[in-house]
């Protein structure tokens, strides 16, 4: 069983910063892609950012482009999401997700990921 452990969420003021971390525990997975999604109350889960594990290629949702940065530490098997210039509309539960090389689906859809973290709450106050 692969489990993803997230950390780094919390309460921050408008314009502040947070860094989320995510690493697998339990059975090791050969990661091909890692992504961050978020879900606000009453809304569907939405794509935030993606990174191709070995190549380091990244992609972002338009709403976070220029403010958020996804990165990974291959040696630590950890993916990060640096969030700067946070806005109240960024308030949501943030989830990390990973998939192996044989997993189908697109990088910006939840269907493209096999394993998910439990979620970490990010609250931005105005």
Short mmCIF file of N, CA, C and O in Angstrom, two decimals:
data_model
loop_
_atom_site.label_atom_id
_atom_site.label_comp_id
_atom_site.label_asym_id
_atom_site.label_seq_id
_atom_site.Cartn_x
_atom_site.Cartn_y
_atom_site.Cartn_z
N UNK A 1 0.85 -1.18 0.00
CA UNK A 1 0.00 0.00 0.00
C UNK A 1 0.88 1.24 0.00
O UNK A 1 1.77 1.39 0.82
N UNK A 2 0.65 2.11 -0.97
CA UNK A 2 1.39 3.36 -1.05
C UNK A 2 0.58 4.44 -0.37
O UNK A 2 -0.61 4.62 -0.64
N UNK A 3 1.22 5.16 0.52
CA UNK A 3 0.58 6.30 1.16
C UNK A 3 1.43 7.54 0.94
O UNK A 3 2.66 7.47 0.98
N UNK A 4 0.78 8.64 0.69
CA UNK A 4 1.48 9.91 0.53
C UNK A 4 1.22 10.76 1.76
O UNK A 4 0.07 10.92 2.17
N UNK A 5 2.28 11.27 2.33
CA UNK A 5 2.18 12.07 3.55
C UNK A 5 2.46 13.52 3.21
O UNK A 5 3.55 13.85 2.72
N UNK A 6 1.50 14.37 3.46
CA UNK A 6 1.61 15.79 3.16
C UNK A 6 1.86 16.58 4.45
O UNK A 6 1.42 16.18 5.53
N UNK A 7 2.51 17.72 4.30
CA UNK A 7 2.70 18.62 5.43
C UNK A 7 2.88 20.04 4.89
O UNK A 7 3.12 20.23 3.70
N UNK A 8 2.74 21.01 5.79
CA UNK A 8 3.03 22.39 5.43
C UNK A 8 1.83 23.30 5.29
O UNK A 8 1.99 24.50 5.08
N UNK A 9 0.63 22.77 5.40
CA UNK A 9 -0.54 23.63 5.31
C UNK A 9 -0.69 24.50 6.55
O UNK A 9 0.05 24.35 7.52
N UNK A 10 -1.64 25.42 6.50
CA UNK A 10 -1.87 26.27 7.65
C UNK A 10 -2.64 27.52 7.30
O UNK A 10 -3.24 27.62 6.21
N UNK A 11 -2.62 28.47 8.22
CA UNK A 11 -3.31 29.75 8.05
C UNK A 11 -2.28 30.83 7.75
O UNK A 11 -1.28 30.94 8.46
N UNK A 12 -2.55 31.62 6.72
CA UNK A 12 -1.63 32.68 6.34
C UNK A 12 -2.44 33.87 5.87
O UNK A 12 -3.58 33.73 5.41
N UNK A 13 -1.87 35.06 5.99
CA UNK A 13 -2.56 36.26 5.54
C UNK A 13 -2.42 36.45 4.04
O UNK A 13 -1.50 35.92 3.40
N UNK A 14 -3.33 37.23 3.50
CA UNK A 14 -3.30 37.61 2.09
C UNK A 14 -1.89 38.13 1.73
O UNK A 14 -1.36 39.00 2.42
N UNK A 15 -1.30 37.57 0.67
CA UNK A 15 0.04 37.98 0.26
C UNK A 15 1.15 37.16 0.86
O UNK A 15 2.33 37.31 0.49
N UNK A 16 0.81 36.27 1.78
CA UNK A 16 1.82 35.45 2.45
C UNK A 16 2.26 34.25 1.63
O UNK A 16 1.84 34.06 0.47
N UNK A 17 3.10 33.42 2.24
CA UNK A 17 3.67 32.25 1.57
C UNK A 17 3.55 31.01 2.44
O UNK A 17 3.55 31.10 3.68
N UNK A 18 3.47 29.87 1.79
CA UNK A 18 3.52 28.58 2.44
C UNK A 18 4.25 27.60 1.51
O UNK A 18 4.23 27.79 0.29
N UNK A 19 4.85 26.57 2.09
CA UNK A 19 5.44 25.51 1.29
C UNK A 19 4.88 24.18 1.73
O UNK A 19 5.01 23.80 2.90
N UNK A 20 4.28 23.48 0.80
CA UNK A 20 3.75 22.15 1.06
C UNK A 20 4.77 21.10 0.64
O UNK A 20 5.50 21.28 -0.32
N UNK A 21 4.80 20.01 1.39
CA UNK A 21 5.68 18.89 1.08
C UNK A 21 4.85 17.61 1.00
O UNK A 21 3.82 17.48 1.66
N UNK A 22 5.35 16.67 0.23
CA UNK A 22 4.63 15.40 0.07
C UNK A 22 5.65 14.31 -0.24
O UNK A 22 6.48 14.45 -1.14
N UNK A 23 5.60 13.23 0.51
CA UNK A 23 6.49 12.10 0.25
C UNK A 23 5.73 10.81 0.50
O UNK A 23 4.80 10.78 1.30
N UNK A 24 6.10 9.76 -0.21
CA UNK A 24 5.40 8.49 0.00
C UNK A 24 5.93 7.75 1.22
O UNK A 24 7.10 7.86 1.57
N UNK A 25 5.06 7.03 1.88
CA UNK A 25 5.47 6.11 2.93
C UNK A 25 4.91 4.74 2.57
O UNK A 25 4.02 4.61 1.74
N UNK A 26 5.42 3.73 3.21
CA UNK A 26 4.98 2.39 2.88
C UNK A 26 5.71 1.90 1.64
O UNK A 26 6.88 2.18 1.44
N UNK A 27 5.00 1.24 0.77
CA UNK A 27 5.60 0.68 -0.43
C UNK A 27 6.09 1.78 -1.37
O UNK A 27 5.42 2.76 -1.59
N UNK A 28 7.28 1.62 -1.90
CA UNK A 28 7.86 2.60 -2.81
C UNK A 28 7.19 2.49 -4.18
O UNK A 28 6.90 1.39 -4.64
N UNK A 29 6.97 3.63 -4.78
CA UNK A 29 6.40 3.65 -6.12
C UNK A 29 7.38 4.32 -7.06
O UNK A 29 8.06 5.27 -6.67
N UNK A 30 7.48 3.79 -8.26
CA UNK A 30 8.32 4.42 -9.28
C UNK A 30 7.55 5.58 -9.86
O UNK A 30 6.66 5.40 -10.68
N UNK A 31 7.89 6.76 -9.42
CA UNK A 31 7.10 7.94 -9.80
C UNK A 31 7.45 8.42 -11.19
O UNK A 31 8.63 8.63 -11.51
N UNK A 32 6.43 8.62 -11.98
CA UNK A 32 6.60 9.20 -13.31
C UNK A 32 6.14 10.64 -13.34
O UNK A 32 6.77 11.50 -13.93
N UNK A 33 5.01 10.88 -12.69
CA UNK A 33 4.52 12.24 -12.61
C UNK A 33 3.99 12.48 -11.21
O UNK A 33 3.51 11.56 -10.55
N UNK A 34 4.11 13.71 -10.74
CA UNK A 34 3.56 14.12 -9.45
C UNK A 34 2.78 15.41 -9.66
O UNK A 34 3.18 16.26 -10.47
N UNK A 35 1.71 15.53 -8.95
CA UNK A 35 0.87 16.71 -9.12
C UNK A 35 0.28 17.19 -7.81
O UNK A 35 0.26 16.47 -6.81
N UNK A 36 -0.16 18.42 -7.84
CA UNK A 36 -0.90 19.01 -6.73
C UNK A 36 -2.27 19.43 -7.25
O UNK A 36 -2.38 20.03 -8.33
N UNK A 37 -3.29 19.11 -6.48
CA UNK A 37 -4.66 19.51 -6.77
C UNK A 37 -5.21 20.21 -5.53
O UNK A 37 -4.63 20.11 -4.44
N UNK A 38 -6.32 20.89 -5.68
CA UNK A 38 -6.96 21.50 -4.52
C UNK A 38 -8.47 21.43 -4.68
O UNK A 38 -8.98 21.34 -5.79
N UNK A 39 -9.13 21.47 -3.53
CA UNK A 39 -10.59 21.41 -3.52
C UNK A 39 -11.12 22.35 -2.47
O UNK A 39 -10.84 22.18 -1.27
N UNK A 40 -11.88 23.33 -2.91
CA UNK A 40 -12.53 24.27 -2.01
C UNK A 40 -13.93 23.75 -1.69
O UNK A 40 -14.49 22.96 -2.44
N UNK A 41 -14.51 24.19 -0.58
CA UNK A 41 -15.86 23.72 -0.20
C UNK A 41 -16.87 23.97 -1.31
O UNK A 41 -16.95 25.08 -1.85
N UNK A 42 -17.62 22.94 -1.65
CA UNK A 42 -18.65 23.06 -2.66
C UNK A 42 -18.15 23.07 -4.09
O UNK A 42 -18.95 23.24 -5.02
N UNK A 43 -16.86 22.88 -4.28
CA UNK A 43 -16.30 22.89 -5.63
C UNK A 43 -15.63 21.55 -5.94
O UNK A 43 -15.30 20.78 -5.04
N UNK A 44 -15.41 21.32 -7.23
CA UNK A 44 -14.73 20.11 -7.64
C UNK A 44 -13.22 20.25 -7.41
O UNK A 44 -12.68 21.36 -7.34
N UNK A 45 -12.56 19.11 -7.32
CA UNK A 45 -11.12 19.11 -7.19
C UNK A 45 -10.51 19.64 -8.50
O UNK A 45 -10.90 19.22 -9.58
N UNK A 46 -9.56 20.57 -8.37
CA UNK A 46 -8.99 21.19 -9.55
C UNK A 46 -7.47 21.07 -9.57
O UNK A 46 -6.82 21.04 -8.52
N UNK A 47 -6.95 21.02 -10.77
CA UNK A 47 -5.52 20.92 -11.00
C UNK A 47 -4.81 22.19 -10.57
O UNK A 47 -5.31 23.30 -10.82
N UNK A 48 -3.65 22.05 -9.95
CA UNK A 48 -2.84 23.18 -9.56
C UNK A 48 -1.49 23.17 -10.29
O UNK A 48 -1.13 24.15 -10.94
N UNK A 49 -0.76 22.07 -10.17
CA UNK A 49 0.58 22.01 -10.77
C UNK A 49 1.00 20.56 -10.97
O UNK A 49 0.49 19.66 -10.31
N UNK A 50 1.95 20.36 -11.89
CA UNK A 50 2.42 19.02 -12.23
C UNK A 50 3.92 19.07 -12.50
O UNK A 50 4.44 20.10 -12.95
N UNK A 51 4.60 17.97 -12.21
CA UNK A 51 6.01 17.86 -12.55
C UNK A 51 6.29 16.45 -13.04
O UNK A 51 5.82 15.47 -12.45
N UNK A 52 7.00 16.35 -14.14
CA UNK A 52 7.44 15.04 -14.61
C UNK A 52 8.70 14.72 -13.81
O UNK A 52 9.66 15.48 -13.82
N UNK A 53 8.68 13.56 -13.14
CA UNK A 53 9.62 13.31 -12.07
C UNK A 53 11.08 13.40 -12.51
O UNK A 53 11.88 14.08 -11.89
N UNK A 54 11.48 12.67 -13.53
CA UNK A 54 12.88 12.64 -13.92
C UNK A 54 13.27 13.88 -14.71
O UNK A 54 14.29 14.51 -14.46
N UNK A 55 12.44 14.26 -15.68
CA UNK A 55 12.79 15.37 -16.57
C UNK A 55 12.63 16.73 -15.92
O UNK A 55 13.26 17.70 -16.34
N UNK A 56 11.78 16.82 -14.91
CA UNK A 56 11.57 18.10 -14.24
C UNK A 56 10.67 19.05 -15.00
O UNK A 56 10.55 20.21 -14.62
N UNK A 57 10.01 18.58 -16.04
CA UNK A 57 9.08 19.42 -16.80
C UNK A 57 7.89 19.75 -15.91
O UNK A 57 7.37 18.89 -15.21
N UNK A 58 7.45 21.01 -15.94
CA UNK A 58 6.36 21.44 -15.08
C UNK A 58 5.24 22.10 -15.89
O UNK A 58 5.44 22.55 -17.02
N UNK A 59 4.07 22.16 -15.27
CA UNK A 59 2.93 22.86 -15.84
C UNK A 59 2.06 23.35 -14.70
O UNK A 59 2.02 22.70 -13.64
N UNK A 60 1.38 24.48 -14.91
CA UNK A 60 0.59 25.10 -13.86
C UNK A 60 -0.78 25.51 -14.38
O UNK A 60 -0.95 25.84 -15.55
N UNK A 61 -1.73 25.55 -13.46
CA UNK A 61 -3.01 26.15 -13.76
C UNK A 61 -2.82 27.65 -13.94
O UNK A 61 -1.95 28.25 -13.28
N UNK A 62 -3.60 28.25 -14.80
CA UNK A 62 -3.46 29.69 -15.06
C UNK A 62 -3.64 30.50 -13.78
O UNK A 62 -3.01 31.55 -13.60
N UNK A 63 -4.49 30.03 -12.88
CA UNK A 63 -4.80 30.78 -11.66
C UNK A 63 -3.62 30.89 -10.70
O UNK A 63 -3.61 31.76 -9.83
N UNK A 64 -2.61 30.02 -10.84
CA UNK A 64 -1.48 30.04 -9.92
C UNK A 64 -0.16 30.33 -10.62
O UNK A 64 0.87 30.48 -9.96
N UNK A 65 -0.19 30.43 -11.93
CA UNK A 65 1.04 30.64 -12.70
C UNK A 65 1.72 31.93 -12.27
O UNK A 65 1.08 32.98 -12.14
N UNK A 66 3.02 31.85 -12.01
CA UNK A 66 3.78 33.01 -11.57
C UNK A 66 3.79 33.20 -10.07
O UNK A 66 4.56 34.01 -9.54
N UNK A 67 2.94 32.46 -9.35
CA UNK A 67 2.89 32.57 -7.87
C UNK A 67 3.30 31.29 -7.19
O UNK A 67 3.87 31.32 -6.10
N UNK A 68 2.99 30.15 -7.80
CA UNK A 68 3.31 28.84 -7.22
C UNK A 68 4.44 28.19 -8.00
O UNK A 68 4.56 28.38 -9.22
N UNK A 69 5.24 27.39 -7.29
CA UNK A 69 6.33 26.65 -7.93
C UNK A 69 6.33 25.23 -7.42
O UNK A 69 6.42 25.01 -6.20
N UNK A 70 6.26 24.28 -8.33
CA UNK A 70 6.36 22.87 -7.97
C UNK A 70 7.80 22.42 -8.21
O UNK A 70 8.44 22.83 -9.18
N UNK A 71 8.32 21.60 -7.30
CA UNK A 71 9.67 21.08 -7.44
C UNK A 71 9.74 19.71 -6.78
O UNK A 71 8.80 19.30 -6.11
N UNK A 72 10.83 19.02 -7.02
CA UNK A 72 10.99 17.71 -6.39
C UNK A 72 12.44 17.48 -6.03
O UNK A 72 13.35 18.01 -6.65
N UNK A 73 12.64 16.68 -4.99
CA UNK A 73 13.96 16.24 -4.57
C UNK A 73 13.97 14.74 -4.80
O UNK A 73 13.35 13.99 -4.03
N UNK A 74 14.65 14.31 -5.86
CA UNK A 74 14.63 12.91 -6.22
C UNK A 74 15.25 12.05 -5.13
O UNK A 74 14.75 10.97 -4.80
N UNK A 75 16.33 12.52 -4.52
CA UNK A 75 17.01 11.75 -3.49
C UNK A 75 16.11 11.54 -2.27
O UNK A 75 16.15 10.48 -1.63
N UNK A 76 15.29 12.53 -1.96
CA UNK A 76 14.39 12.43 -0.81
C UNK A 76 13.01 11.92 -1.21
O UNK A 76 12.15 11.73 -0.35
N UNK A 77 12.82 11.71 -2.52
CA UNK A 77 11.54 11.23 -3.02
C UNK A 77 10.39 12.12 -2.53
O UNK A 77 9.34 11.61 -2.11
N UNK A 78 10.61 13.41 -2.58
CA UNK A 78 9.66 14.38 -2.04
C UNK A 78 9.32 15.42 -3.10
O UNK A 78 10.20 15.86 -3.84
N UNK A 79 8.05 15.77 -3.16
CA UNK A 79 7.60 16.84 -4.05
C UNK A 79 7.13 18.00 -3.20
O UNK A 79 6.56 17.81 -2.12
N UNK A 80 7.40 19.21 -3.69
CA UNK A 80 7.07 20.43 -2.96
C UNK A 80 6.16 21.33 -3.78
O UNK A 80 6.16 21.29 -5.01
N UNK A 81 5.43 22.17 -3.07
CA UNK A 81 4.68 23.24 -3.73
C UNK A 81 4.93 24.51 -2.94
O UNK A 81 4.44 24.66 -1.82
N UNK A 82 5.73 25.39 -3.52
CA UNK A 82 5.98 26.70 -2.91
C UNK A 82 4.90 27.65 -3.38
O UNK A 82 4.72 27.85 -4.58
N UNK A 83 4.18 28.22 -2.43
CA UNK A 83 3.06 29.09 -2.75
C UNK A 83 3.36 30.49 -2.23
O UNK A 83 3.47 30.69 -1.01
N UNK A 84 3.51 31.43 -3.13
CA UNK A 84 3.78 32.82 -2.79
C UNK A 84 2.61 33.71 -3.23
O UNK A 84 1.79 33.30 -4.04
N UNK A 85 2.58 34.90 -2.69
CA UNK A 85 1.52 35.87 -3.03
C UNK A 85 0.14 35.21 -2.92
O UNK A 85 -0.71 35.35 -3.82
N UNK A 86 -0.07 34.53 -1.84
CA UNK A 86 -1.33 33.81 -1.65
C UNK A 86 -2.51 34.77 -1.56
O UNK A 86 -2.39 35.89 -1.03
N UNK A 87 -3.64 34.30 -2.08
CA UNK A 87 -4.87 35.08 -2.09
C UNK A 87 -5.96 34.30 -1.36
O UNK A 87 -5.90 33.07 -1.28
N UNK A 88 -6.98 35.00 -0.87
CA UNK A 88 -8.08 34.28 -0.20
C UNK A 88 -8.71 33.20 -1.09
O UNK A 88 -9.13 32.15 -0.57
N UNK A 89 -8.73 33.41 -2.38
CA UNK A 89 -9.32 32.41 -3.27
C UNK A 89 -8.45 31.16 -3.43
O UNK A 89 -8.87 30.19 -4.06
N UNK A 90 -7.25 31.17 -2.86
CA UNK A 90 -6.42 29.97 -2.83
C UNK A 90 -6.80 29.04 -1.68
O UNK A 90 -6.26 27.93 -1.58
N UNK A 91 -7.69 29.49 -0.82
CA UNK A 91 -8.12 28.68 0.31
C UNK A 91 -8.77 27.38 -0.17
O UNK A 91 -9.70 27.41 -0.97
N UNK A 92 -8.25 26.26 0.30
CA UNK A 92 -8.73 24.95 -0.13
C UNK A 92 -7.97 23.86 0.62
O UNK A 92 -6.98 24.14 1.31
N UNK A 93 -8.42 22.64 0.46
CA UNK A 93 -7.63 21.48 0.87
C UNK A 93 -6.76 21.11 -0.32
O UNK A 93 -7.25 20.93 -1.44
N UNK A 94 -5.47 21.00 -0.08
CA UNK A 94 -4.51 20.69 -1.13
C UNK A 94 -4.10 19.23 -1.04
O UNK A 94 -3.78 18.73 0.05
N UNK A 95 -4.09 18.57 -2.19
CA UNK A 95 -3.76 17.16 -2.27
C UNK A 95 -2.57 16.96 -3.20
O UNK A 95 -2.52 17.54 -4.28
N UNK A 96 -1.64 16.10 -2.79
CA UNK A 96 -0.61 15.68 -3.72
C UNK A 96 -1.00 14.32 -4.29
O UNK A 96 -1.77 13.57 -3.67
N UNK A 97 -0.48 14.02 -5.45
CA UNK A 97 -0.80 12.77 -6.14
C UNK A 97 0.38 12.36 -7.00
O UNK A 97 1.11 13.20 -7.51
N UNK A 98 0.55 11.05 -7.16
CA UNK A 98 1.62 10.55 -8.02
C UNK A 98 1.09 9.40 -8.88
O UNK A 98 0.07 8.78 -8.57
N UNK A 99 1.82 9.15 -9.95
CA UNK A 99 1.50 8.02 -10.82
C UNK A 99 2.78 7.44 -11.38
O UNK A 99 3.77 8.15 -11.56
N UNK A 100 2.76 6.14 -11.64
CA UNK A 100 3.89 5.46 -12.24
C UNK A 100 3.86 5.60 -13.75
O UNK A 100 2.91 6.14 -14.33
N UNK A 101 4.90 5.10 -14.42
CA UNK A 101 5.02 5.28 -15.88
C UNK A 101 3.96 4.56 -16.69
O UNK A 101 3.70 4.94 -17.83
N UNK A 102 3.36 3.52 -16.15
CA UNK A 102 2.36 2.76 -16.90
C UNK A 102 0.95 3.27 -16.68
O UNK A 102 -0.01 2.69 -17.18
N UNK A 103 0.82 4.35 -15.93
CA UNK A 103 -0.52 4.84 -15.61
C UNK A 103 -0.99 5.78 -16.69
O UNK A 103 -0.29 6.69 -17.10
N UNK A 104 -2.22 5.60 -17.14
CA UNK A 104 -2.76 6.42 -18.21
C UNK A 104 -3.39 7.68 -17.63
O UNK A 104 -3.39 7.89 -16.43
N UNK A 105 -3.95 8.49 -18.49
CA UNK A 105 -4.59 9.72 -18.05
C UNK A 105 -3.71 10.92 -18.29
O UNK A 105 -2.52 10.80 -18.58
N UNK A 106 -4.30 12.09 -18.14
CA UNK A 106 -3.56 13.32 -18.40
C UNK A 106 -3.10 13.95 -17.09
O UNK A 106 -3.68 13.72 -16.03
N UNK A 107 -2.05 14.75 -17.18
CA UNK A 107 -1.40 15.28 -15.98
C UNK A 107 -2.27 16.28 -15.24
O UNK A 107 -2.05 16.55 -14.07
N UNK A 108 -3.27 16.88 -15.93
CA UNK A 108 -4.06 17.92 -15.29
C UNK A 108 -5.44 17.41 -14.86
O UNK A 108 -6.34 18.22 -14.58
N UNK A 109 -5.61 16.11 -14.84
CA UNK A 109 -6.87 15.51 -14.41
C UNK A 109 -6.63 14.57 -13.24
O UNK A 109 -5.62 13.86 -13.22
N UNK A 110 -7.54 14.52 -12.27
CA UNK A 110 -7.38 13.54 -11.19
C UNK A 110 -7.26 12.11 -11.70
O UNK A 110 -6.63 11.27 -11.05
N UNK A 111 -7.84 11.84 -12.86
CA UNK A 111 -7.77 10.49 -13.43
C UNK A 111 -6.35 10.09 -13.81
O UNK A 111 -6.09 8.91 -14.08
N UNK A 112 -5.45 11.05 -13.88
CA UNK A 112 -4.09 10.77 -14.27
C UNK A 112 -3.17 10.35 -13.14
O UNK A 112 -1.96 10.21 -13.34
N UNK A 113 -3.74 10.10 -11.96
CA UNK A 113 -2.93 9.80 -10.78
C UNK A 113 -3.49 8.60 -10.04
O UNK A 113 -4.70 8.46 -9.88
N UNK A 114 -2.56 7.76 -9.57
CA UNK A 114 -2.95 6.51 -8.92
C UNK A 114 -3.01 6.62 -7.40
O UNK A 114 -3.80 5.93 -6.77
N UNK A 115 -2.16 7.46 -6.85
CA UNK A 115 -2.04 7.53 -5.39
C UNK A 115 -2.20 8.98 -4.93
O UNK A 115 -1.68 9.89 -5.56
N UNK A 116 -2.89 9.11 -3.79
CA UNK A 116 -3.24 10.44 -3.28
C UNK A 116 -2.88 10.58 -1.82
O UNK A 116 -2.94 9.61 -1.05
N UNK A 117 -2.54 11.82 -1.44
CA UNK A 117 -2.36 12.13 -0.04
C UNK A 117 -3.70 12.38 0.62
O UNK A 117 -4.75 12.42 -0.02
N UNK A 118 -3.65 12.59 1.93
CA UNK A 118 -4.87 12.78 2.71
C UNK A 118 -5.39 14.22 2.62
O UNK A 118 -6.51 14.49 3.02
N UNK A 119 -4.57 15.10 2.12
CA UNK A 119 -4.97 16.50 2.00
C UNK A 119 -4.48 17.33 3.17
O UNK A 119 -4.40 16.85 4.31
N UNK A 120 -4.14 18.57 2.89
CA UNK A 120 -3.72 19.50 3.92
C UNK A 120 -4.43 20.83 3.69
O UNK A 120 -4.52 21.32 2.56
N UNK A 121 -4.96 21.41 4.76
CA UNK A 121 -5.77 22.61 4.64
C UNK A 121 -4.87 23.84 4.51
O UNK A 121 -3.93 24.04 5.29
N UNK A 122 -5.17 24.67 3.53
CA UNK A 122 -4.54 25.97 3.36
C UNK A 122 -5.63 27.03 3.45
O UNK A 122 -6.60 26.98 2.69
N UNK A 123 -5.47 27.95 4.38
CA UNK A 123 -6.45 29.01 4.57
C UNK A 123 -5.75 30.35 4.46
O UNK A 123 -4.77 30.60 5.18
N UNK A 124 -6.23 31.20 3.56
CA UNK A 124 -5.66 32.52 3.36
C UNK A 124 -6.68 33.55 3.81
O UNK A 124 -7.78 33.63 3.26
N UNK A 125 -6.32 34.33 4.82
CA UNK A 125 -7.25 35.32 5.36
C UNK A 125 -7.03 36.67 4.69
O UNK A 125 -5.92 37.04 4.33
N UNK A 126 -8.14 37.40 4.54
CA UNK A 126 -8.05 38.71 3.87
C UNK A 126 -7.82 39.81 4.88
O UNK A 126 -7.88 39.60 6.09
#
